[in-house]
CSV table of C-alpha atoms and ligand atoms in Angstrom, one decimal:
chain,number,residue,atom,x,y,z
A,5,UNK,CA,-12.8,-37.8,-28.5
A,6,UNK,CA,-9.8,-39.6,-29.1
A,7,UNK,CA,-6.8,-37.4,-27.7
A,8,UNK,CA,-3.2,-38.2,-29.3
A,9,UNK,CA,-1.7,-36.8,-26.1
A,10,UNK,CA,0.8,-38.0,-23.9
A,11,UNK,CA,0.6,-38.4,-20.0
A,12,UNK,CA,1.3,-35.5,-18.4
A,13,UNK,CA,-1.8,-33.6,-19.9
A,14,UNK,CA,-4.1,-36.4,-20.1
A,15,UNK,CA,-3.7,-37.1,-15.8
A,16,UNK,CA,-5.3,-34.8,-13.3
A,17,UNK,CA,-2.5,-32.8,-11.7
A,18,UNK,CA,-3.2,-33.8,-8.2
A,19,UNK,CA,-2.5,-37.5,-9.5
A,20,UNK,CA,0.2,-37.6,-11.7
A,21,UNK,CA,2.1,-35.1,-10.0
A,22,UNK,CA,4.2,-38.1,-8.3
A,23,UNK,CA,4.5,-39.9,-11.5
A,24,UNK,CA,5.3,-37.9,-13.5
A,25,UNK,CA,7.7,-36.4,-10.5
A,26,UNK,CA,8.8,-39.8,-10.4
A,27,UNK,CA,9.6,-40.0,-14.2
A,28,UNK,CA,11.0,-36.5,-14.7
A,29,UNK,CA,13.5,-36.9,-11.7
A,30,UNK,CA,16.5,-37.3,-13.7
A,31,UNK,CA,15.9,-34.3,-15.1
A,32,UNK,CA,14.8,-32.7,-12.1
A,33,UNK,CA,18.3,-33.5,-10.3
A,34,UNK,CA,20.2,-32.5,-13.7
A,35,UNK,CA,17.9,-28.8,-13.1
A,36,UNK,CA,18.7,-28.4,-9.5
A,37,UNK,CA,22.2,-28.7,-10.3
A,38,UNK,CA,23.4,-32.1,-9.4
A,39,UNK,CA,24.5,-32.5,-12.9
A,40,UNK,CA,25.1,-28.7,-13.8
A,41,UNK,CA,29.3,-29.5,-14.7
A,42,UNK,CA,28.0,-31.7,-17.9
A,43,UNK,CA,26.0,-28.5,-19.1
A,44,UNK,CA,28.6,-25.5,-19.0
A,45,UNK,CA,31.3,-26.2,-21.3
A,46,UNK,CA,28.1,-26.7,-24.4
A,47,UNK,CA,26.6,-23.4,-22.8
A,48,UNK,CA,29.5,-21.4,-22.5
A,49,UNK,CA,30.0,-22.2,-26.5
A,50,UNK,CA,26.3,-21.1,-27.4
A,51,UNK,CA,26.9,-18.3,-25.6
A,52,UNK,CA,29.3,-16.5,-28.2
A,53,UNK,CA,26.9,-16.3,-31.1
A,54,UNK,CA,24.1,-14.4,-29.4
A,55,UNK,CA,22.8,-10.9,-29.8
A,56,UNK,CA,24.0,-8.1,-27.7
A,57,UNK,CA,21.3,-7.6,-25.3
A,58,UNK,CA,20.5,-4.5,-22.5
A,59,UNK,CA,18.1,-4.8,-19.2
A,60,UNK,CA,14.8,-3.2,-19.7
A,61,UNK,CA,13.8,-2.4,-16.0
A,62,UNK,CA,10.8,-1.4,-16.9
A,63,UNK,CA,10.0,-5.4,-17.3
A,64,UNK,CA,11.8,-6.6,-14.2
A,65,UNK,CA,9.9,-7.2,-10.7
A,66,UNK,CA,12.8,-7.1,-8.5
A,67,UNK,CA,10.9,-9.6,-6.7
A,68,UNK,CA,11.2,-12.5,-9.3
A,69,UNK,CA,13.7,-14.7,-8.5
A,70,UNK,CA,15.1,-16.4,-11.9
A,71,UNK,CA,14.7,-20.2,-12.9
A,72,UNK,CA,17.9,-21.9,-13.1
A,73,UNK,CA,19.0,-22.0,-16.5
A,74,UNK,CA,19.8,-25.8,-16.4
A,75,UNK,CA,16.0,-25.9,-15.5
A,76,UNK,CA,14.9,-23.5,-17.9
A,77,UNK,CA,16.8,-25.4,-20.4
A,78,UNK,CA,16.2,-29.2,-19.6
A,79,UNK,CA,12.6,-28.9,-18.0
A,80,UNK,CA,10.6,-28.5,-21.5
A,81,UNK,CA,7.7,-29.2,-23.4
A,82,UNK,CA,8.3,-29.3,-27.0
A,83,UNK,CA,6.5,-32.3,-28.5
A,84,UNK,CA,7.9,-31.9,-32.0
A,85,UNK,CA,11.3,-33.2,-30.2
A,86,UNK,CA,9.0,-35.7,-27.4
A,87,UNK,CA,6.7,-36.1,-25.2
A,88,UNK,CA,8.4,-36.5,-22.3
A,89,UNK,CA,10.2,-33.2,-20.7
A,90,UNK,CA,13.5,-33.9,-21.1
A,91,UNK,CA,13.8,-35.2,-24.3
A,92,UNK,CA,13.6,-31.7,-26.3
A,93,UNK,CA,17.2,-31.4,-24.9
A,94,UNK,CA,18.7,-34.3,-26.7
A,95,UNK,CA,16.6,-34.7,-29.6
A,96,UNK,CA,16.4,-30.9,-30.3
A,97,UNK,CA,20.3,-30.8,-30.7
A,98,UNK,CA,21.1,-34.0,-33.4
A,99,UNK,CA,21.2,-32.4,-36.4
A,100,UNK,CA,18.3,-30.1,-36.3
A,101,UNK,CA,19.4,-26.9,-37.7
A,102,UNK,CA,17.8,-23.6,-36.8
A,103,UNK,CA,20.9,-21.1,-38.1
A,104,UNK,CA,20.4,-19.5,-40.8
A,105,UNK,CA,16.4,-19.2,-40.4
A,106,UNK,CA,14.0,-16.8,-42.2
A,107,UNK,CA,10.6,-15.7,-40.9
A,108,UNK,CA,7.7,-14.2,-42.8
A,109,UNK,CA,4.9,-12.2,-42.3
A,110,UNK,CA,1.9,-12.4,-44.7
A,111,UNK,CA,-2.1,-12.3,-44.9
A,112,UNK,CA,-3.8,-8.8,-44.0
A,113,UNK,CA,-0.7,-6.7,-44.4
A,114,UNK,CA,0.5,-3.7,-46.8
A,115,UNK,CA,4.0,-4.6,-47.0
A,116,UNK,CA,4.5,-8.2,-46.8
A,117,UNK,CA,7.8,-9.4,-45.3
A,118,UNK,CA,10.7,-12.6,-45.1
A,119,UNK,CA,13.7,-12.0,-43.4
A,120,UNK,CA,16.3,-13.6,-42.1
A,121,UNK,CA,16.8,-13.6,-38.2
A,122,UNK,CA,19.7,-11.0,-38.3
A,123,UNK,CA,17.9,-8.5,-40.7
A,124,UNK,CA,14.7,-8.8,-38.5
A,125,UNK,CA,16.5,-8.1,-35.5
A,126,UNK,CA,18.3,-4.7,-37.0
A,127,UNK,CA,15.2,-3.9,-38.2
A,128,UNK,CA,13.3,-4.2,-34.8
A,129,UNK,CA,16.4,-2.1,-32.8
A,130,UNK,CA,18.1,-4.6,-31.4
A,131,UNK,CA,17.2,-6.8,-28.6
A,132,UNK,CA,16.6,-6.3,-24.6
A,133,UNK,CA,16.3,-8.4,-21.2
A,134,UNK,CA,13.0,-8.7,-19.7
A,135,UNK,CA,12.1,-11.3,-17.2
A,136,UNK,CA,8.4,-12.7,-16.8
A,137,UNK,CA,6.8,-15.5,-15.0
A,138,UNK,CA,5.9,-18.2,-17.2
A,139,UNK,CA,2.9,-20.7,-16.0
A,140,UNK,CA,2.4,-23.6,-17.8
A,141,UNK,CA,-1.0,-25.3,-17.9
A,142,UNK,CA,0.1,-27.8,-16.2
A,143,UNK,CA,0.0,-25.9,-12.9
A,144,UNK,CA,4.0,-25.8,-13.4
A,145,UNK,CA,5.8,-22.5,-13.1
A,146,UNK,CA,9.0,-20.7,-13.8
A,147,UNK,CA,10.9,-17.3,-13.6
A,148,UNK,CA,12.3,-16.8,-17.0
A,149,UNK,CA,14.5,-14.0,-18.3
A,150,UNK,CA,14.3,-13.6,-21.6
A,151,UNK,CA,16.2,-11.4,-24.4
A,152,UNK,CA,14.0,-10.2,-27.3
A,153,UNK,CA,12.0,-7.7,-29.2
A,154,UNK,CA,8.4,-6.4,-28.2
A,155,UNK,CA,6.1,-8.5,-31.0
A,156,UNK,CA,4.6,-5.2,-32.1
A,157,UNK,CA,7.5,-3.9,-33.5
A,158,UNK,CA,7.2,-7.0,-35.8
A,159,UNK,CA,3.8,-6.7,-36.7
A,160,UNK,CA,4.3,-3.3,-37.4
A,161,UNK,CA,7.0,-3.5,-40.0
A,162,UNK,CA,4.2,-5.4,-42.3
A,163,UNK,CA,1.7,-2.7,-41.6
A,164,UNK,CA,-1.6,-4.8,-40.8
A,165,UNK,CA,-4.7,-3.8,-43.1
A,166,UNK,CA,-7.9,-2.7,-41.4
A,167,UNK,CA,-9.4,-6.2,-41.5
A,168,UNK,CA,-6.5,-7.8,-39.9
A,169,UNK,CA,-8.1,-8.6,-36.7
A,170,UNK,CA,-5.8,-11.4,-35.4
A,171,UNK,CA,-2.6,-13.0,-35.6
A,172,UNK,CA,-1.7,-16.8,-36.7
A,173,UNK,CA,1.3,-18.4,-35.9
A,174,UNK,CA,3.3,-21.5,-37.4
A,175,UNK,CA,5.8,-23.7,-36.2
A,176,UNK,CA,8.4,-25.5,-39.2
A,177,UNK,CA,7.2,-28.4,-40.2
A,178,UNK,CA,10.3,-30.6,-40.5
A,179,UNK,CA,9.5,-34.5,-40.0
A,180,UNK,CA,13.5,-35.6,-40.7
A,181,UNK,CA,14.7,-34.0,-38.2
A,182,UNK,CA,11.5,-33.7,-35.4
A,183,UNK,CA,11.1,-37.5,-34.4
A,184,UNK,CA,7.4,-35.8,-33.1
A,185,UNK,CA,6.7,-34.8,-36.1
A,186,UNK,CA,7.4,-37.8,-37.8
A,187,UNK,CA,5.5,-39.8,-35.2
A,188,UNK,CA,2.3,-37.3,-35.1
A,189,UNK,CA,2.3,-37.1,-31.7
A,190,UNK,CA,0.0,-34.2,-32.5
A,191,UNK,CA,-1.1,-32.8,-35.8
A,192,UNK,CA,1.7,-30.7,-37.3
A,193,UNK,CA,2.7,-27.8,-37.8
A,194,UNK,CA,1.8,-26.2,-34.2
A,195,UNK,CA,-0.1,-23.0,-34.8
A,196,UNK,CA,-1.3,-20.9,-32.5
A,197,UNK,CA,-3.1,-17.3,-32.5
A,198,UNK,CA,-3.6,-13.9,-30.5
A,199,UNK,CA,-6.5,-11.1,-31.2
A,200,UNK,CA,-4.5,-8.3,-32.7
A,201,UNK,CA,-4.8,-6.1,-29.8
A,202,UNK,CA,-3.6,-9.1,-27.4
A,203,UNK,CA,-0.3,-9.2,-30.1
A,204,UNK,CA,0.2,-5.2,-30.2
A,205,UNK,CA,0.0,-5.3,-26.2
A,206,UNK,CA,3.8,-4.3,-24.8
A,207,UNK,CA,4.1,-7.6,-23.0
A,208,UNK,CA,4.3,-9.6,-25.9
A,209,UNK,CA,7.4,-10.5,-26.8
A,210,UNK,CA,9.4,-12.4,-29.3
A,211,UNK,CA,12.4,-14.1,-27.4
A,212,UNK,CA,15.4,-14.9,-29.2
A,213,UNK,CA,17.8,-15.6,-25.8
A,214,UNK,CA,17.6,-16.8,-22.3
A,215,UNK,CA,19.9,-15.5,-19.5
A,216,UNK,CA,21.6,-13.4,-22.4
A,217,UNK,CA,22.6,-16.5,-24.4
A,218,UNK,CA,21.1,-17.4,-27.6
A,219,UNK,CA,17.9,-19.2,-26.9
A,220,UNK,CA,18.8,-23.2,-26.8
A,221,UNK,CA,16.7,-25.4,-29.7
A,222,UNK,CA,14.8,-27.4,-26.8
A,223,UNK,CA,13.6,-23.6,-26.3
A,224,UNK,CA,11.9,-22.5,-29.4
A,225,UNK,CA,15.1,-21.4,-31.6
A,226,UNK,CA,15.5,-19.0,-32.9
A,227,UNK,CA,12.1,-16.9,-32.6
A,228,UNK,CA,9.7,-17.9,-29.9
A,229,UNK,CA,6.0,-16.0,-28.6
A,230,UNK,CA,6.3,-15.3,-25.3
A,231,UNK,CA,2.7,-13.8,-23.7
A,232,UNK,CA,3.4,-14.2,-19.8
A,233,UNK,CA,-0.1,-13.7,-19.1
A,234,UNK,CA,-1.1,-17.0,-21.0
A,235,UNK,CA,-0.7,-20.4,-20.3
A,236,UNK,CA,2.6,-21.7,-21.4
A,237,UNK,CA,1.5,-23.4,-24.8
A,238,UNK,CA,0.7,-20.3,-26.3
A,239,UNK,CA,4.0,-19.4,-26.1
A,240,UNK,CA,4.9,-21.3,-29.8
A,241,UNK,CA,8.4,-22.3,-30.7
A,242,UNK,CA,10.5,-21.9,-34.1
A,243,UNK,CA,8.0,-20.2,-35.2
A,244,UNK,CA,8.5,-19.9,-39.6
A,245,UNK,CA,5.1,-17.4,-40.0
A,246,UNK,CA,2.9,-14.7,-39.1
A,247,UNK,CA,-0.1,-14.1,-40.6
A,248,UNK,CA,-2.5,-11.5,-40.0
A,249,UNK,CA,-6.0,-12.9,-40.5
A,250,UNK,CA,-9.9,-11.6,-39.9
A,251,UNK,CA,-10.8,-14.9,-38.1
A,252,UNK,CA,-9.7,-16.3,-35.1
A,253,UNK,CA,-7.2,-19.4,-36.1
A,254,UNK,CA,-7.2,-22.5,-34.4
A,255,UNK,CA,-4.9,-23.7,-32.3
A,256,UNK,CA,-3.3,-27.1,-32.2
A,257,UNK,CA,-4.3,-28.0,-28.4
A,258,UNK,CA,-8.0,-26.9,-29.4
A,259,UNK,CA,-7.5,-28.9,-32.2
A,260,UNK,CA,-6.6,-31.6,-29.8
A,261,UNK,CA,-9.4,-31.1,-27.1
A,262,UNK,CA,-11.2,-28.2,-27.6
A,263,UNK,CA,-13.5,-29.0,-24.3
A,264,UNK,CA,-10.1,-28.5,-22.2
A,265,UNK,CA,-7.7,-25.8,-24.2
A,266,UNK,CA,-9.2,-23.2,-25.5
A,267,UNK,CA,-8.1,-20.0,-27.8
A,268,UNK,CA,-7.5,-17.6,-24.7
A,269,UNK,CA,-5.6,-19.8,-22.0
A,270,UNK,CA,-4.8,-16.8,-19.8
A,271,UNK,CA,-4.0,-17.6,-16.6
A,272,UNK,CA,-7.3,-17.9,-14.4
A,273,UNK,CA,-6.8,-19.4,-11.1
A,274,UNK,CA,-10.7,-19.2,-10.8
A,275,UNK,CA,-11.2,-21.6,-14.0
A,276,UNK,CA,-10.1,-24.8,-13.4
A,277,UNK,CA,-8.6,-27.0,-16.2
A,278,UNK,CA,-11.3,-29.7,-16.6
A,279,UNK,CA,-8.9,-32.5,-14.8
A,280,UNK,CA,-7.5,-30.3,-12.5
A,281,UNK,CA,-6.9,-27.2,-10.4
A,282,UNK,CA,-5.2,-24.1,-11.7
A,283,UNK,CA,-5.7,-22.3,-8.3
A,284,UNK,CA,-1.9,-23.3,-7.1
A,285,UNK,CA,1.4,-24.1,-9.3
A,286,UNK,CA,4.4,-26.0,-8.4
A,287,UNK,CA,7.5,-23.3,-8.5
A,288,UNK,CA,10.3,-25.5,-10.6
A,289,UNK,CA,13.3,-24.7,-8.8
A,290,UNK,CA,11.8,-22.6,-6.1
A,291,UNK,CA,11.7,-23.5,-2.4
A,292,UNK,CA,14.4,-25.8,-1.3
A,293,UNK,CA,12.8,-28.9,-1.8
A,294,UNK,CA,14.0,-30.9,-4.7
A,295,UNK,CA,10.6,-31.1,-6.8
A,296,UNK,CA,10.0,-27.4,-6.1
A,297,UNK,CA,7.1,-26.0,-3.7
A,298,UNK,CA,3.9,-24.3,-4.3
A,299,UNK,CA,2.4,-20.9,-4.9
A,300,UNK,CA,-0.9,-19.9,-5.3
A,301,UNK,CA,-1.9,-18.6,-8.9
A,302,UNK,CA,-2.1,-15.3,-9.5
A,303,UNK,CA,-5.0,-13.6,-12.2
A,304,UNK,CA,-2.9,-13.6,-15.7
A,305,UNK,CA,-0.4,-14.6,-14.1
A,306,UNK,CA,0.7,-11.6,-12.2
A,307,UNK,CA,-0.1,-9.0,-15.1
A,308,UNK,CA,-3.5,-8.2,-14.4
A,309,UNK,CA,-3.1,-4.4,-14.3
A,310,UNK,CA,-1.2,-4.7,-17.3
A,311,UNK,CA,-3.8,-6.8,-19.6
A,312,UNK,CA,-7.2,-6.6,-18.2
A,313,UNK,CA,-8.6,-4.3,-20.2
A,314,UNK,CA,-7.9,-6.2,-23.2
A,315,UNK,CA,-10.9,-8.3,-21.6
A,316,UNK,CA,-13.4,-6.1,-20.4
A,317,UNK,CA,-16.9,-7.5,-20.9
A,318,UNK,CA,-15.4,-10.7,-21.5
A,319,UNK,CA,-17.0,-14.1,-20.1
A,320,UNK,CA,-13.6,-15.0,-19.0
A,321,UNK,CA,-15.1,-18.6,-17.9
A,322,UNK,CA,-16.8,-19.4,-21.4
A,323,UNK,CA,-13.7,-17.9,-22.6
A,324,UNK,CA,-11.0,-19.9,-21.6
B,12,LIG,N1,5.7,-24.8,-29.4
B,12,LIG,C1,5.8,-25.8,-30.3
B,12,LIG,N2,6.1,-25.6,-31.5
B,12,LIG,N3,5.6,-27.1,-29.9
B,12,LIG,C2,5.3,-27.4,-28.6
B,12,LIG,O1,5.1,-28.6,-28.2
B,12,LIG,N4,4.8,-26.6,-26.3
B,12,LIG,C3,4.2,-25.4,-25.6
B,12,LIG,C4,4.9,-24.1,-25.8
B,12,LIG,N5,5.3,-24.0,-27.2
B,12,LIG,C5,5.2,-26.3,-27.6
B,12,LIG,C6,5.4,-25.0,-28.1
B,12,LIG,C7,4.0,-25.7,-24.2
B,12,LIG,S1,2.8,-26.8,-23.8
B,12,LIG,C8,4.8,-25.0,-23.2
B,12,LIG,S2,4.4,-25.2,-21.6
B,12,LIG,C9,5.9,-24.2,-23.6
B,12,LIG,O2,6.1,-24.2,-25.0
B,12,LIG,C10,7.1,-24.7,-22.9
B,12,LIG,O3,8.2,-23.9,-23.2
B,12,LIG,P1,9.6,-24.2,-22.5
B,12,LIG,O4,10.0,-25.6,-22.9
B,12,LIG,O5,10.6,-23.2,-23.1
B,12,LIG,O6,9.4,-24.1,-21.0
């Protein structure tokens, strides 16, 4: 199968991890701080047109050490702005506007809904602080806190028919200002999908800030999934849609390679990827050293008292 996909996911992790080490160290000094002065006066500016946000303790491990937010910021994948992980920062911010922005929710709903980012967050009560782990599936990980609104108050406000048995996601599809897009570095728009119960769970999250600031454009502005018990790319950025559906939809990475992404992608460090492990992650950040050290995985990522009944009497290895 011919794979449009760039380097980082078509290496086995235990190879490339100096490569691509080697090509993301730039960045990786800029994240660790060497170059943090260049970042703060642009930060400090976003930082006035956020949302007023509160701590939820209830979703904060006072365990979890937080990801630098240069890191956070300039570490991404985000293949509508590049392949490479810290191009999203620069190309994400020439031009490409994501203020005002309106999202809709159609398909298997009573009360079918577009609103604009400010109306949707009065309507879902305003927005909170929680921070999660986030594990890419690229055996990368991060600490991330994120301001938002629990996805199922979302959902809710379209009231899903009784056929509505998942949810499908869309990125904007905008190939003037994404160079990705334009390029088809993978097939556009990115869409991705959650069973209906996975979306109603209270982990899921739509973030709309980082750190208390409004969420950056390399980040997924202005409305981004976060599900911290799933591998990172189901976490979709700008997302324009939801739509409630009776079929599971497709995803773009199983569209891509459906042998090595699949619909689920929770965390499993007993299901390897098919080109690597997934039992250990490299902590971006974390540990002193400059390209971060390593942790073992943990089942869904750390939430598995929280979600594992959404998978009872699952094959969660034919399942991935
Ligand atoms: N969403 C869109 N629209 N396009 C993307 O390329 N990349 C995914 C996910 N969401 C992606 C996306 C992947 S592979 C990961 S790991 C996370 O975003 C990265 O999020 P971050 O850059 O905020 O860390």
């Amino acid at each position: 199968m011919l794979i449009r996909t760039p380097k980082d996911w078509e290496l086995r992790e235990s190879a490339t991890t100096p490569e691509t080490i080697y090509q993301n160290r730039r960045t990786f000094l800029k994240t660790l701080g060497f170059a943090g002065a260049a970042f703060a006066a642009r930060d400090l500016f976003a930082a006035t047109a956020g949302f007023p946000t509160t701590n939820n303790p209830a979703f904060r491990d006072p365990a979890l050490k937080p990801t630098p937010y240069e890191a956070i910021t300039h570490y991404n994948n985000f293949y509508e702005f590049g392949t490479d992980k810290s191009e999203p920062a620069e190309l994400a911010n020439r031009g490409w506007k994501t203020d005002p922005w309106t999202v809709e929710v159609t398909g298997l709903v009573d009360t079918p809904l577009k609103l604009d980012v400010n109306e949707l967050v009065a309507k879902v009560g305003g927005i909170e602080q929680r921070v999660y782990r986030f594990r890419c599936v690229e055996a990368w990980s991060m600490v991330i806190p994120w301001d938002g609104f629990q996805l199922s108050k979302l959902i809710a406000l379209a009231s899903p028919k009784a056929d509505a048995k998942f949810v499908k996601f869309t990125t904007f599809l905008d190939r003037k200002s994404a160079p990705g897009q334009a390029d088809g570095n993978l097939d556009y728009p990115y869409i991705e999908g959650l069973r209906l119960d996975e979306a109603m769970h209270e982990l899921a999250f739509i973030a709309t800030g980082i750190y208390g600031k409004p969420i950056p454009n390399q980040n997924g502005a202005p409305l981004r999934l976060v599900v911290p018990w799933k591998y990172g790319f189901k976490n979709i950025k700008s997302i324009v849609k939801l739509e409630l559906v009776a079929k599971a939809p497709r995803n773009t990475w199983q569209q891509m390679a459906a042998s090595e992404y699949g619909f689920y992608a929770n965390v499993n460090p007993l299901v390897d990827h098919p080109r690597w492990s997934q039992a250990s992650e490299r902590v971006i950040g974390g540990g002193g050293g400059v390209f971060g050290s390593r942790q073992r995985t943990l089942m869904f990522n750390g939430y598995e008292k929280q979600v594992a009944a959404l998978y009872k009497g699952l094959d969660l290895e034919k399942n991935y």
